[in-house]
GROMACS .gro file of C-alpha atoms in nm:
model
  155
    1UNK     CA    1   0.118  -0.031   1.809
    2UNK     CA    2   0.201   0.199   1.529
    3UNK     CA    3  -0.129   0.203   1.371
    4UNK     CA    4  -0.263   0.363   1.719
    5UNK     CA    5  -0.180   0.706   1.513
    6UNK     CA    6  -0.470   0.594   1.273
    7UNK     CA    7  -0.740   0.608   1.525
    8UNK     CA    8  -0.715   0.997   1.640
    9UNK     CA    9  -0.691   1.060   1.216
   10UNK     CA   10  -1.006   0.835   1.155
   11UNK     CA   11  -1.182   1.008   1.426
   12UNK     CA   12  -1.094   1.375   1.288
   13UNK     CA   13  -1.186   1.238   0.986
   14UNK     CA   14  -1.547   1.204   1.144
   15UNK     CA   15  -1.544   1.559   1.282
   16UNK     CA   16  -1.492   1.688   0.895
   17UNK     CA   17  -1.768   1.461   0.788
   18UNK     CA   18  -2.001   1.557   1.094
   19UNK     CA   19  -1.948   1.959   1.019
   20UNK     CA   20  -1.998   1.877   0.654
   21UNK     CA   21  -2.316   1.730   0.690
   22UNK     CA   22  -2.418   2.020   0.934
   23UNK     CA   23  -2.308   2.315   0.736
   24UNK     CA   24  -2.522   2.094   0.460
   25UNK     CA   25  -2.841   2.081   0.687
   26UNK     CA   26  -2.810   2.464   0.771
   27UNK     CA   27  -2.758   2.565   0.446
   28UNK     CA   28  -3.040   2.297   0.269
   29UNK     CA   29  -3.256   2.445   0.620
   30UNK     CA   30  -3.170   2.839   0.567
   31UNK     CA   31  -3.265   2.776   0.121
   32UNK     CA   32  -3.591   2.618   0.232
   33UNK     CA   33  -3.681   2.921   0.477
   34UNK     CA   34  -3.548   3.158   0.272
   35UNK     CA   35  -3.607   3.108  -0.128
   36UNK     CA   36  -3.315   3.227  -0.279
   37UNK     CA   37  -3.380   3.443  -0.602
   38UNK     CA   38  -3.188   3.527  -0.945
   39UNK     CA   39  -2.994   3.811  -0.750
   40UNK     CA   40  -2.851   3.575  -0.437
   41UNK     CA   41  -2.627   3.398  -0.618
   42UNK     CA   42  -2.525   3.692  -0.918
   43UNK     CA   43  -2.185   3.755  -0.703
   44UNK     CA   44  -1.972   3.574  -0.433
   45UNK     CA   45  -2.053   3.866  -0.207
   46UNK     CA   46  -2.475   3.848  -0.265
   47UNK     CA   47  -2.443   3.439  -0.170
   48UNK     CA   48  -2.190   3.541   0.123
   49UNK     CA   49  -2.444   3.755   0.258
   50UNK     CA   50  -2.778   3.501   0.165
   51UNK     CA   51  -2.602   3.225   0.364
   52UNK     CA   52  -2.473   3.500   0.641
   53UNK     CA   53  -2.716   3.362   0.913
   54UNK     CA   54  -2.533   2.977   0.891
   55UNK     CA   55  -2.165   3.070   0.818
   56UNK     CA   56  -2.037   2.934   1.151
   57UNK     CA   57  -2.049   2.562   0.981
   58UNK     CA   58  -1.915   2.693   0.696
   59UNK     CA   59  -1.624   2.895   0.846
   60UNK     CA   60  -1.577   2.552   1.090
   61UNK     CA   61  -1.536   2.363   0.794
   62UNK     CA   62  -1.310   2.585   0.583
   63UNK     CA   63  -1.130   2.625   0.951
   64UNK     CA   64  -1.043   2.179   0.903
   65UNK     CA   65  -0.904   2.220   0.622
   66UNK     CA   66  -0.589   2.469   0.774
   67UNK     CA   67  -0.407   2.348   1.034
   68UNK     CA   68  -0.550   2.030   1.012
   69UNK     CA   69  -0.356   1.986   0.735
   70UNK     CA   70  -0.011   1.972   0.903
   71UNK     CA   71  -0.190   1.661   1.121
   72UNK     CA   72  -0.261   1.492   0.809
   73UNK     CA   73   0.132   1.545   0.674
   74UNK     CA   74   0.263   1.442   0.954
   75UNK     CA   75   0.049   1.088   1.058
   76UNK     CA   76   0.188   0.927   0.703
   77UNK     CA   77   0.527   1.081   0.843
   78UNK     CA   78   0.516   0.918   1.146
   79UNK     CA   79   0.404   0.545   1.006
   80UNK     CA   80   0.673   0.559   0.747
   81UNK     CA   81   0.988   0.630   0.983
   82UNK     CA   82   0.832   0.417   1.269
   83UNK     CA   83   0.816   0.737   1.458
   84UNK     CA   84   0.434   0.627   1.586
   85UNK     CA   85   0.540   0.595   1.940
   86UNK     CA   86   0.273   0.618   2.263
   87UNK     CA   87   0.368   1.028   2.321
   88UNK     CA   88   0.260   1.063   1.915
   89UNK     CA   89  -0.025   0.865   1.990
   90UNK     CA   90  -0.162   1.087   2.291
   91UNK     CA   91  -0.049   1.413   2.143
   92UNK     CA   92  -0.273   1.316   1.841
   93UNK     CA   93  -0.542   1.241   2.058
   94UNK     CA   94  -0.523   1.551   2.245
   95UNK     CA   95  -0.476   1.786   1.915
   96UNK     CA   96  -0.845   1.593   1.757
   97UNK     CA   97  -1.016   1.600   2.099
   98UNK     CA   98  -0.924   2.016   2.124
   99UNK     CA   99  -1.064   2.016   1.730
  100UNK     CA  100  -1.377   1.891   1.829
  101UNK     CA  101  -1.412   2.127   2.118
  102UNK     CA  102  -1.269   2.404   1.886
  103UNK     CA  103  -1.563   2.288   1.676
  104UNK     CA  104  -1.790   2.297   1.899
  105UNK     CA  105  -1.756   2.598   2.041
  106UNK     CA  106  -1.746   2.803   1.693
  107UNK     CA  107  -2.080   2.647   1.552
  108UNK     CA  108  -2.264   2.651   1.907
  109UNK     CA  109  -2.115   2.807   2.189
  110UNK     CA  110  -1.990   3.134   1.986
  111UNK     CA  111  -1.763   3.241   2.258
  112UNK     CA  112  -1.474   3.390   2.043
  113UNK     CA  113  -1.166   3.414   2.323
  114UNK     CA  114  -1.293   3.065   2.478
  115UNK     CA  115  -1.248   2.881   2.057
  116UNK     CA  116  -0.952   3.136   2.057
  117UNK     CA  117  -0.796   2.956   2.337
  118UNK     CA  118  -0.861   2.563   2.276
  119UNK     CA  119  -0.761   2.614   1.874
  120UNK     CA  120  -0.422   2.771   2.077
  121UNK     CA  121  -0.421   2.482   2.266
  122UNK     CA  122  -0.467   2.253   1.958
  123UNK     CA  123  -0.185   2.411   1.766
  124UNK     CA  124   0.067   2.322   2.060
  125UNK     CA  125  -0.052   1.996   2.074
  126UNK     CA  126   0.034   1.979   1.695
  127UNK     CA  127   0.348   2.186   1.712
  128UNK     CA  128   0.438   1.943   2.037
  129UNK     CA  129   0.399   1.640   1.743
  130UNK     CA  130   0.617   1.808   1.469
  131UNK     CA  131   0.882   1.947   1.751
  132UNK     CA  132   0.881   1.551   1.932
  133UNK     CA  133   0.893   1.401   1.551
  134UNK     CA  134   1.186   1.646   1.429
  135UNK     CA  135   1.374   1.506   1.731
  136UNK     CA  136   1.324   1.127   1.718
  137UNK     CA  137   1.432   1.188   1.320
  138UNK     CA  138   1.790   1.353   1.410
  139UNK     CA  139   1.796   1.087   1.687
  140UNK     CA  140   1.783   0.822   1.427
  141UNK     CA  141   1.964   0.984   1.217
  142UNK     CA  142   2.266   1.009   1.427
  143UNK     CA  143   2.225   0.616   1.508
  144UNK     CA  144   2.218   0.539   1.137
  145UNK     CA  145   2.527   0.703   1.092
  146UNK     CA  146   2.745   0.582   1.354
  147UNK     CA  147   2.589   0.256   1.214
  148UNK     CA  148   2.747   0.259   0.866
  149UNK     CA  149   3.043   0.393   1.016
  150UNK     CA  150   3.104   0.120   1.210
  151UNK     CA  151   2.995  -0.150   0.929
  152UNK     CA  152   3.224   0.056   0.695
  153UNK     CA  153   3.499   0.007   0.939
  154UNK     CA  154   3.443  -0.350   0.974
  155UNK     CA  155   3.504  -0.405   0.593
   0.00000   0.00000   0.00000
């Protein structure tokens, strides 16, 4: 049971690959329509504006790599304190099923209050697994300590 967690990470995991390799094929795409020359890439702002007509992968993927990051804190977390309970499990799957519509809708759909709304969603799916985890910690914590107390009063 508490390597459920692992499947929601592995498939996020996927999602980072899968907008990888499709920022990859828009840029490899856009280069081979468009023959970059000397100038395009003098500056950061010159290869900004070259690869302006595919940023959405690119922003998507520089987007997995933000709050994403407090999912992939908190998963080793959650195996380590045997915190990896059923409500982790589903929260985890809800926060990388939003991601992939969040994803979805920024490279494809473009609709910029609809993505603004499921990554909203996302975050209080992931702020729902910190807030659930912070409790089950002081919960055990309290436990362990009336635990000792009581073995230190048996002595």
């Amino acid at each position: 049971m508490p390597f459920a967690i692992l499947w929601p990470t592995f498939t996020l995991v996927a999602l980072i690959v899968i907008v990888w390799f499709w920022l990859f094929a828009a840029r490899i795409g856009h280069i081979k329509r468009n023959p970059p020359t000397a100038e395009t890439f003098a500056t950061g702002e010159t290869a900004l504006r070259y690869f302006q007509p595919v940023e959405m992968p690119a922003n998507n993927f520089s987007n997995l790599f933000e709050m994403p990051v407090l999912y992939f804190a908190i998963v080793p977390l959650l195996l380590i304190t045997h915190q990896a309970n059923m409500v982790q499990v589903a929260l985890a799957w809800t926060y990388v099923a939003l991601r992939f519509v969040h994803s979805f809708i920024h490279i494809v759909v473009r609709r910029v209050q609809l993505r603004a709304m499921v990554y909203w969603l996302s975050c209080a799916a992931l702020m729902a697994m910190w807030l659930g985890f912070a409790i089950d910690i002081a919960g055990a914590s309290a436990h362990y300590q009336e635990a000792m107390a009581n073995i230190a009063m048996a002595r």
